[in-house]
């Protein structure tokens, strides 16, 4: 059984296991509860961070009040830079697993397995010539 602490001083490494009402849910050594605890955060976290290690502090040393101060970044990933190759009027952006373009409510996601997801509050497809939709199956509405 894990030791429950009355007060935690200093940084503790925890794990992000999900979200509840937008708040990150964390587990850590010394957790006074048997379930994850909702934390406050100094850094923006989203579902892609689930499973990541986090640096935690505790408000007034209280183990029931975790504060996420940052995400632990593996050294191999820290120096990874976006690779952009420009050749004349062509720009190539490479990603190993996934590329996401986001702006407000709109997003375009390209995944390694070939899936492409386009989301937005309004979507327009326009062509001065033929506008084709092709696929193994095409579903409308």
Protein backbone atom coordinates (compact mmCIF):
# COMPACT_ATOMS: atom_id res chain seq x y z
CA UNK A 1 0.00 0.00 0.00
CA UNK A 2 1.19 3.51 -0.82
CA UNK A 3 2.14 5.86 2.00
CA UNK A 4 -0.29 8.78 2.37
CA UNK A 5 1.34 12.07 3.29
CA UNK A 6 -0.20 14.91 5.34
CA UNK A 7 1.97 17.53 3.65
CA UNK A 8 4.02 17.50 0.46
CA UNK A 9 6.82 20.02 -0.03
CA UNK A 10 8.78 20.28 -3.25
CA UNK A 11 8.15 18.86 -6.70
CA UNK A 12 6.46 15.47 -7.15
CA UNK A 13 6.27 13.65 -10.47
CA UNK A 14 2.71 12.60 -11.24
CA UNK A 15 0.78 11.16 -14.16
CA UNK A 16 -2.05 12.75 -16.17
CA UNK A 17 -4.81 10.17 -16.56
CA UNK A 18 -7.63 12.27 -18.01
CA UNK A 19 -9.86 15.29 -17.54
CA UNK A 20 -12.99 16.04 -15.53
CA UNK A 21 -14.95 19.21 -16.37
CA UNK A 22 -11.81 20.52 -18.10
CA UNK A 23 -9.57 19.99 -15.05
CA UNK A 24 -6.61 17.60 -15.37
CA UNK A 25 -6.90 14.41 -13.30
CA UNK A 26 -3.58 13.37 -11.76
CA UNK A 27 -2.20 10.48 -9.72
CA UNK A 28 1.04 10.60 -7.74
CA UNK A 29 2.96 8.94 -4.91
CA UNK A 30 1.47 10.19 -1.63
CA UNK A 31 -2.03 10.63 -3.08
CA UNK A 32 -4.43 10.70 -0.09
CA UNK A 33 -7.27 9.31 -2.22
CA UNK A 34 -7.65 5.99 -4.00
CA UNK A 35 -8.68 7.80 -7.20
CA UNK A 36 -7.18 10.56 -9.30
CA UNK A 37 -7.38 14.14 -8.03
CA UNK A 38 -8.47 17.14 -10.10
CA UNK A 39 -5.59 19.62 -10.34
CA UNK A 40 -5.12 23.22 -11.32
CA UNK A 41 -2.53 23.90 -14.00
CA UNK A 42 -0.03 26.57 -14.99
CA UNK A 43 0.31 25.02 -18.43
CA UNK A 44 -2.21 24.20 -21.13
CA UNK A 45 -2.95 20.48 -21.35
CA UNK A 46 -5.16 18.57 -23.78
CA UNK A 47 -6.10 14.94 -24.43
CA UNK A 48 -2.85 14.38 -26.33
CA UNK A 49 -1.03 14.77 -22.98
CA UNK A 50 -2.91 11.90 -21.29
CA UNK A 51 -0.36 9.40 -19.99
CA UNK A 52 2.35 12.06 -19.68
CA UNK A 53 4.43 12.62 -16.59
CA UNK A 54 3.84 15.99 -14.93
CA UNK A 55 5.74 18.11 -12.42
CA UNK A 56 3.39 18.82 -9.50
CA UNK A 57 3.53 21.23 -6.60
CA UNK A 58 0.87 21.41 -3.89
CA UNK A 59 -0.94 24.54 -2.75
CA UNK A 60 0.07 25.19 0.87
CA UNK A 61 1.64 21.69 0.86
CA UNK A 62 -1.86 20.13 0.77
CA UNK A 63 -1.77 16.79 -1.15
CA UNK A 64 -5.44 17.25 -2.10
CA UNK A 65 -4.59 20.47 -4.00
CA UNK A 66 -2.12 19.56 -6.77
CA UNK A 67 -0.87 22.23 -9.14
CA UNK A 68 0.59 21.18 -12.50
CA UNK A 69 3.69 23.30 -13.13
CA UNK A 70 4.78 21.54 -16.31
CA UNK A 71 4.93 18.45 -18.45
CA UNK A 72 8.03 16.25 -18.33
CA UNK A 73 9.61 16.21 -21.79
CA UNK A 74 11.85 13.33 -22.86
CA UNK A 75 15.27 14.61 -24.03
CA UNK A 76 14.85 12.86 -27.39
CA UNK A 77 11.71 14.91 -28.06
CA UNK A 78 12.95 18.19 -26.61
CA UNK A 79 15.21 19.01 -29.56
CA UNK A 80 12.72 17.91 -32.20
CA UNK A 81 11.99 20.75 -34.55
CA UNK A 82 9.31 21.15 -37.16
CA UNK A 83 10.84 20.33 -40.50
CA UNK A 84 9.75 22.75 -43.22
CA UNK A 85 11.31 22.51 -46.67
CA UNK A 86 10.66 25.29 -49.13
CA UNK A 87 11.35 24.80 -52.82
CA UNK A 88 10.21 27.73 -54.93
CA UNK A 89 6.45 28.02 -54.44
CA UNK A 90 6.13 24.65 -52.70
CA UNK A 91 6.27 24.23 -48.90
CA UNK A 92 6.52 20.77 -47.32
CA UNK A 93 5.75 20.22 -43.63
CA UNK A 94 6.72 16.80 -42.29
CA UNK A 95 5.43 15.09 -39.16
CA UNK A 96 6.24 11.57 -37.93
CA UNK A 97 2.83 10.69 -36.44
CA UNK A 98 0.40 13.55 -36.99
CA UNK A 99 0.15 17.14 -38.22
CA UNK A 100 -2.53 19.46 -36.84
CA UNK A 101 -3.40 22.91 -38.14
CA UNK A 102 -5.71 24.81 -35.78
CA UNK A 103 -7.29 28.23 -35.83
CA UNK A 104 -10.25 28.97 -33.54
CA UNK A 105 -13.01 26.43 -34.24
CA UNK A 106 -11.33 25.11 -37.41
CA UNK A 107 -8.81 22.27 -37.70
CA UNK A 108 -7.18 20.02 -40.27
CA UNK A 109 -5.58 16.82 -38.97
CA UNK A 110 -3.33 14.58 -41.09
CA UNK A 111 -2.46 11.21 -39.55
CA UNK A 112 0.32 8.75 -40.34
CA UNK A 113 -2.17 6.02 -41.33
CA UNK A 114 -3.61 8.24 -44.09
CA UNK A 115 -6.67 9.59 -42.28
CA UNK A 116 -7.49 13.25 -42.90
CA UNK A 117 -9.99 15.08 -40.69
CA UNK A 118 -11.30 18.54 -41.53
CA UNK A 119 -13.48 20.24 -38.91
CA UNK A 120 -15.09 23.64 -38.72
CA UNK A 121 -18.31 25.43 -37.93
CA UNK A 122 -18.83 25.96 -41.69
CA UNK A 123 -17.07 24.07 -44.49
CA UNK A 124 -16.92 25.24 -48.10
CA UNK A 125 -15.69 23.25 -51.07
CA UNK A 126 -15.45 25.40 -54.19
CA UNK A 127 -14.03 24.87 -57.66
CA UNK A 128 -14.13 26.77 -60.94
CA UNK A 129 -13.85 23.40 -62.69
CA UNK A 130 -15.06 19.95 -61.68
CA UNK A 131 -15.36 19.34 -57.92
CA UNK A 132 -14.93 15.61 -57.27
CA UNK A 133 -15.44 13.53 -54.13
CA UNK A 134 -13.85 10.10 -54.37
CA UNK A 135 -13.57 7.26 -51.90
CA UNK A 136 -14.16 3.57 -51.31
CA UNK A 137 -17.52 4.73 -49.95
CA UNK A 138 -18.92 8.25 -49.85
CA UNK A 139 -21.51 9.09 -47.19
CA UNK A 140 -23.40 12.39 -47.28
CA UNK A 141 -25.42 13.32 -44.18
